[in-house]
Amino acid sequence: VLPSFFRTFVARNSVESSRSDISTFLNRCAAATPLDPQGRFRSEAEKESRRRRIKPLISMDKQKKAFAAKLLKIKAIKLRPQEPFTWASGWKSPIYCDNRKVNSYPEVRTYVKLRLVSLILEHFPEAEAVAGVATGAISQGALVADALGMPFAYVRPKPKDHGMGNQIEGELAAGTKVVVVEDLISTGGSSLKAVEALRQAGVEVLGMVASHTYGFPVAEEAFKEAGVTLYTLTDYEHVIAEAADTGYVS
């Protein structure tokens, strides 16, 4: 039985338009998904067998280009060379990727959810829960967790100074295998702080998926040192290339 969210993906977001291509993709999804119709994981043996049969419909390069085009279409990419943006890291930049705009566009929001789900199924099939990084990835993380039928929690930059004083909101038992969802990677500092908080809570962090990364060497090195594998839907290189090709920038 093919999960409804994959049917939605094909209907709205498939880059292949012919009926034969769509039929082929539907058959692949039906054979590959490790979820039952209720969104629960099947047996470990079946899950592993099906994971090995997953074949991407399009190349990762084309996927990154496709999402870059969607970000540009909803004007989530902002350019302000005269008045640079200040990132969470304190860096100044003439360009900013406003991923939060995705939440206001149902088609793009669904696309992001399904692509993140796909990355998790392909690269982290043993995942048991999803954790979002506050605040940008709370909505995306919750949507992904819901599609996978998994528990969800989110991680604050620091513990609250009132109430329960929590940094991690939600319940994740020690030893739980978690995939972290992030919306944007610049230097990687805030993202890896969330990973550290989860590890200190006894959670096993399998890796991270994110919508966009600027691809800075400092971030790549930080993730390497932290032992965190990162997969993203697109990056600065593909966004700028698509912006130049479509006349968004000149």
Coordinates of C-alpha atoms in Angstrom, one line a residue:
V1 CA 0.0 0.0 0.0
L2 CA 1.5 3.3 -1.0
P3 CA 1.4 6.0 1.7
S4 CA -0.7 9.0 0.7
F5 CA 2.2 11.5 1.2
F6 CA 4.1 9.8 -1.6
R7 CA 1.1 10.1 -3.9
T8 CA 1.0 13.8 -3.1
F9 CA 4.7 14.1 -3.9
V10 CA 4.1 12.6 -7.3
A11 CA 1.0 14.6 -8.1
R12 CA 2.5 17.9 -7.1
N13 CA 6.2 17.8 -7.2
S14 CA 7.5 15.1 -9.6
V15 CA 9.9 16.4 -12.2
E16 CA 8.8 13.6 -14.5
S17 CA 5.4 14.3 -16.1
S18 CA 4.6 11.3 -18.2
R19 CA 2.3 8.6 -16.9
S20 CA 4.9 5.9 -17.4
D21 CA 7.4 7.8 -15.3
I22 CA 4.9 8.4 -12.6
S23 CA 3.8 4.8 -12.6
T24 CA 7.5 3.7 -12.3
F25 CA 8.0 6.1 -9.4
L26 CA 4.8 4.8 -7.6
N27 CA 6.0 1.3 -7.9
R28 CA 9.4 2.1 -6.5
C29 CA 7.9 3.9 -3.6
A30 CA 5.5 1.0 -2.9
A31 CA 8.4 -1.4 -2.9
A32 CA 10.8 0.8 -1.0
T33 CA 8.9 2.3 1.9
P34 CA 9.6 0.8 5.3
L35 CA 6.3 2.1 6.6
D36 CA 3.0 0.3 6.9
P37 CA -0.3 2.1 6.0
Q38 CA -0.5 3.4 9.5
G39 CA 2.9 5.0 9.2
R40 CA 4.7 2.5 11.5
F41 CA 8.0 0.8 10.7
R42 CA 7.7 -2.8 9.5
S43 CA 10.0 -5.5 10.8
E44 CA 13.8 -4.7 11.0
A45 CA 14.6 -7.4 8.4
E46 CA 12.0 -6.1 5.9
K47 CA 13.0 -2.5 6.6
E48 CA 16.6 -3.2 5.7
S49 CA 15.7 -5.2 2.7
R50 CA 13.5 -2.5 1.3
R51 CA 16.0 0.3 2.2
R52 CA 18.5 -1.4 -0.1
R53 CA 16.1 -1.3 -3.0
I54 CA 15.5 2.5 -2.8
K55 CA 16.5 4.2 -6.1
P56 CA 16.3 8.0 -6.4
L57 CA 14.0 9.2 -9.1
I58 CA 16.4 12.1 -10.0
S59 CA 20.0 12.9 -9.1
M60 CA 20.9 14.7 -6.0
D61 CA 22.2 17.6 -8.1
K62 CA 18.8 18.0 -9.9
Q63 CA 17.0 17.7 -6.6
K64 CA 19.1 20.6 -5.1
K65 CA 18.5 22.6 -8.2
A66 CA 14.7 21.9 -8.1
F67 CA 14.4 23.1 -4.5
A68 CA 16.6 26.2 -5.2
A69 CA 14.1 27.1 -7.9
K70 CA 11.2 26.7 -5.4
L71 CA 12.9 29.0 -2.8
L72 CA 13.5 31.6 -5.5
K73 CA 9.9 31.4 -6.7
I74 CA 8.5 32.2 -3.2
K75 CA 11.2 34.9 -2.8
A76 CA 12.7 33.2 0.2
I77 CA 16.2 34.3 -1.0
K78 CA 16.9 37.9 0.1
L79 CA 19.7 40.1 -1.2
R80 CA 20.7 43.2 0.7
P81 CA 24.3 44.2 -0.2
Q82 CA 23.9 47.8 1.2
E83 CA 22.5 46.6 4.6
P84 CA 23.9 43.1 5.3
F85 CA 21.9 40.7 7.3
T86 CA 23.2 39.5 10.7
W87 CA 23.2 35.7 11.2
A88 CA 22.8 33.9 14.5
S89 CA 26.6 33.4 14.4
G90 CA 27.1 37.2 14.3
W91 CA 28.4 37.1 10.7
K92 CA 27.3 39.8 8.3
S93 CA 26.0 38.7 4.9
P94 CA 24.4 40.3 1.8
I95 CA 22.3 37.2 1.2
Y96 CA 19.8 35.5 3.5
C97 CA 17.7 32.3 3.0
D98 CA 14.4 32.9 4.7
N99 CA 13.3 29.2 5.0
R100 CA 10.4 30.2 7.3
K101 CA 8.5 31.5 4.3
V102 CA 8.1 27.8 3.2
N103 CA 5.5 27.3 5.9
S104 CA 3.2 29.8 4.2
Y105 CA 3.2 27.9 0.8
P106 CA 1.5 24.5 1.2
E107 CA 3.0 23.0 -2.0
V108 CA 6.6 24.0 -1.1
R109 CA 6.0 23.0 2.5
T110 CA 4.8 19.6 1.4
Y111 CA 7.8 19.3 -0.9
V112 CA 10.2 20.0 1.9
K113 CA 8.5 17.5 4.2
L114 CA 8.6 14.7 1.6
R115 CA 12.2 15.4 0.6
L116 CA 13.4 15.4 4.2
V117 CA 11.4 12.2 4.8
S118 CA 13.2 10.7 1.8
L119 CA 16.6 11.6 3.1
I120 CA 15.9 10.1 6.5
L121 CA 14.5 6.8 5.0
E122 CA 17.6 6.5 2.7
H123 CA 20.4 7.5 5.1
F124 CA 19.0 6.9 8.6
P125 CA 16.6 4.0 8.3
E126 CA 17.2 3.0 11.9
A127 CA 15.8 6.3 13.3
E128 CA 13.3 6.1 16.1
A129 CA 12.5 9.8 16.6
V130 CA 12.9 13.3 15.2
A131 CA 14.3 16.4 16.9
G132 CA 13.9 19.9 15.5
V133 CA 16.2 22.8 16.2
A134 CA 14.3 25.8 17.6
T135 CA 12.8 27.8 16.2
G136 CA 13.1 27.5 12.4
A137 CA 13.0 23.8 12.2
I138 CA 10.2 23.1 14.8
S139 CA 7.5 23.1 12.1
Q140 CA 9.5 21.2 9.6
G141 CA 10.6 18.6 12.2
A142 CA 7.1 18.1 13.4
L143 CA 5.8 17.6 9.9
V144 CA 8.5 15.0 9.2
A145 CA 7.9 13.2 12.4
D146 CA 4.2 13.0 11.7
A147 CA 4.8 11.6 8.2
L148 CA 7.1 8.9 9.6
G149 CA 4.9 8.2 12.6
M150 CA 7.7 9.0 15.0
P151 CA 8.0 10.9 18.3
F152 CA 9.0 14.5 18.1
A153 CA 10.9 16.9 20.3
Y154 CA 12.6 20.2 19.8
V155 CA 15.8 21.7 21.2
R156 CA 16.1 25.3 22.4
P157 CA 19.4 27.3 22.2
K158 CA 19.5 27.2 26.0
P159 CA 17.4 26.0 28.9
K160 CA 14.4 28.2 29.7
D161 CA 14.9 30.6 32.6
H162 CA 11.3 29.9 33.9
G163 CA 8.8 27.1 34.1
M164 CA 10.4 23.7 33.8
G165 CA 13.7 25.1 32.7
N166 CA 13.8 22.7 29.8
Q167 CA 16.2 22.9 26.9
I168 CA 14.7 19.8 25.2
E169 CA 10.9 20.1 24.9
G170 CA 9.2 16.7 24.5
E171 CA 10.1 13.2 25.6
L172 CA 13.1 11.3 24.3
A173 CA 14.2 8.4 26.3
A174 CA 17.9 7.8 26.8
G175 CA 19.3 5.7 24.0
T176 CA 16.7 6.8 21.5
K177 CA 18.1 6.9 17.9
V178 CA 17.3 10.4 16.7
V179 CA 17.7 12.4 13.5
V180 CA 17.9 16.1 13.9
V181 CA 16.0 18.4 11.5
E182 CA 17.4 21.9 10.9
D183 CA 16.2 24.6 8.5
L184 CA 19.4 26.4 7.7
I185 CA 23.2 25.8 8.2
S186 CA 25.6 28.7 8.3
T187 CA 28.6 28.2 10.6
G188 CA 26.9 25.2 12.2
G189 CA 27.2 26.6 15.7
S190 CA 23.6 26.6 16.8
S191 CA 22.8 23.3 15.0
L192 CA 25.6 21.5 16.8
K193 CA 24.7 23.0 20.2
A194 CA 21.3 21.2 19.7
V195 CA 23.2 18.0 19.0
E196 CA 25.3 18.4 22.1
A197 CA 22.2 19.0 24.2
L198 CA 20.6 15.8 22.9
R199 CA 23.8 13.8 23.5
Q200 CA 24.0 15.1 27.1
A201 CA 20.5 13.8 27.6
G202 CA 21.6 10.4 26.6
V203 CA 20.1 10.4 23.1
E204 CA 21.9 8.8 20.2
V205 CA 22.1 11.3 17.4
L206 CA 22.3 9.5 14.0
G207 CA 22.8 12.6 11.9
M208 CA 21.1 15.7 10.6
V209 CA 19.0 16.8 7.7
A210 CA 18.4 20.4 6.7
S211 CA 16.8 22.5 4.0
H212 CA 19.7 24.7 3.1
T213 CA 23.4 25.2 3.8
Y214 CA 25.8 27.9 2.8
G215 CA 28.5 25.3 2.6
F216 CA 31.1 27.2 4.6
P217 CA 34.3 25.2 5.3
V218 CA 34.1 26.2 8.9
A219 CA 30.7 24.5 9.1
E220 CA 31.9 21.4 7.3
E221 CA 34.9 21.1 9.7
A222 CA 32.7 21.6 12.8
F223 CA 30.3 18.9 11.7
K224 CA 33.3 16.6 11.0
E225 CA 34.8 17.2 14.4
A226 CA 31.4 16.6 16.1
G227 CA 30.9 13.4 14.2
V228 CA 27.6 14.5 12.7
T229 CA 26.7 13.5 9.2
L230 CA 24.7 16.2 7.4
Y231 CA 22.4 15.9 4.3
T232 CA 20.7 19.0 2.8
L233 CA 18.0 19.7 0.2
T234 CA 20.0 22.5 -1.4
D235 CA 22.9 24.8 -0.9
Y236 CA 24.3 28.2 -1.6
E237 CA 26.0 27.0 -4.8
H238 CA 22.8 25.7 -6.4
V239 CA 20.7 28.7 -5.2
I240 CA 23.1 31.2 -6.8
A241 CA 23.4 29.2 -10.0
E242 CA 19.6 29.0 -10.3
A243 CA 19.3 32.7 -9.5
A244 CA 21.7 33.6 -12.2
D245 CA 20.1 31.3 -14.7
T246 CA 16.6 32.7 -14.1
G247 CA 17.6 36.4 -13.9
Y248 CA 16.8 36.6 -10.2
V249 CA 20.3 38.2 -9.8
S250 CA 22.5 39.6 -12.5

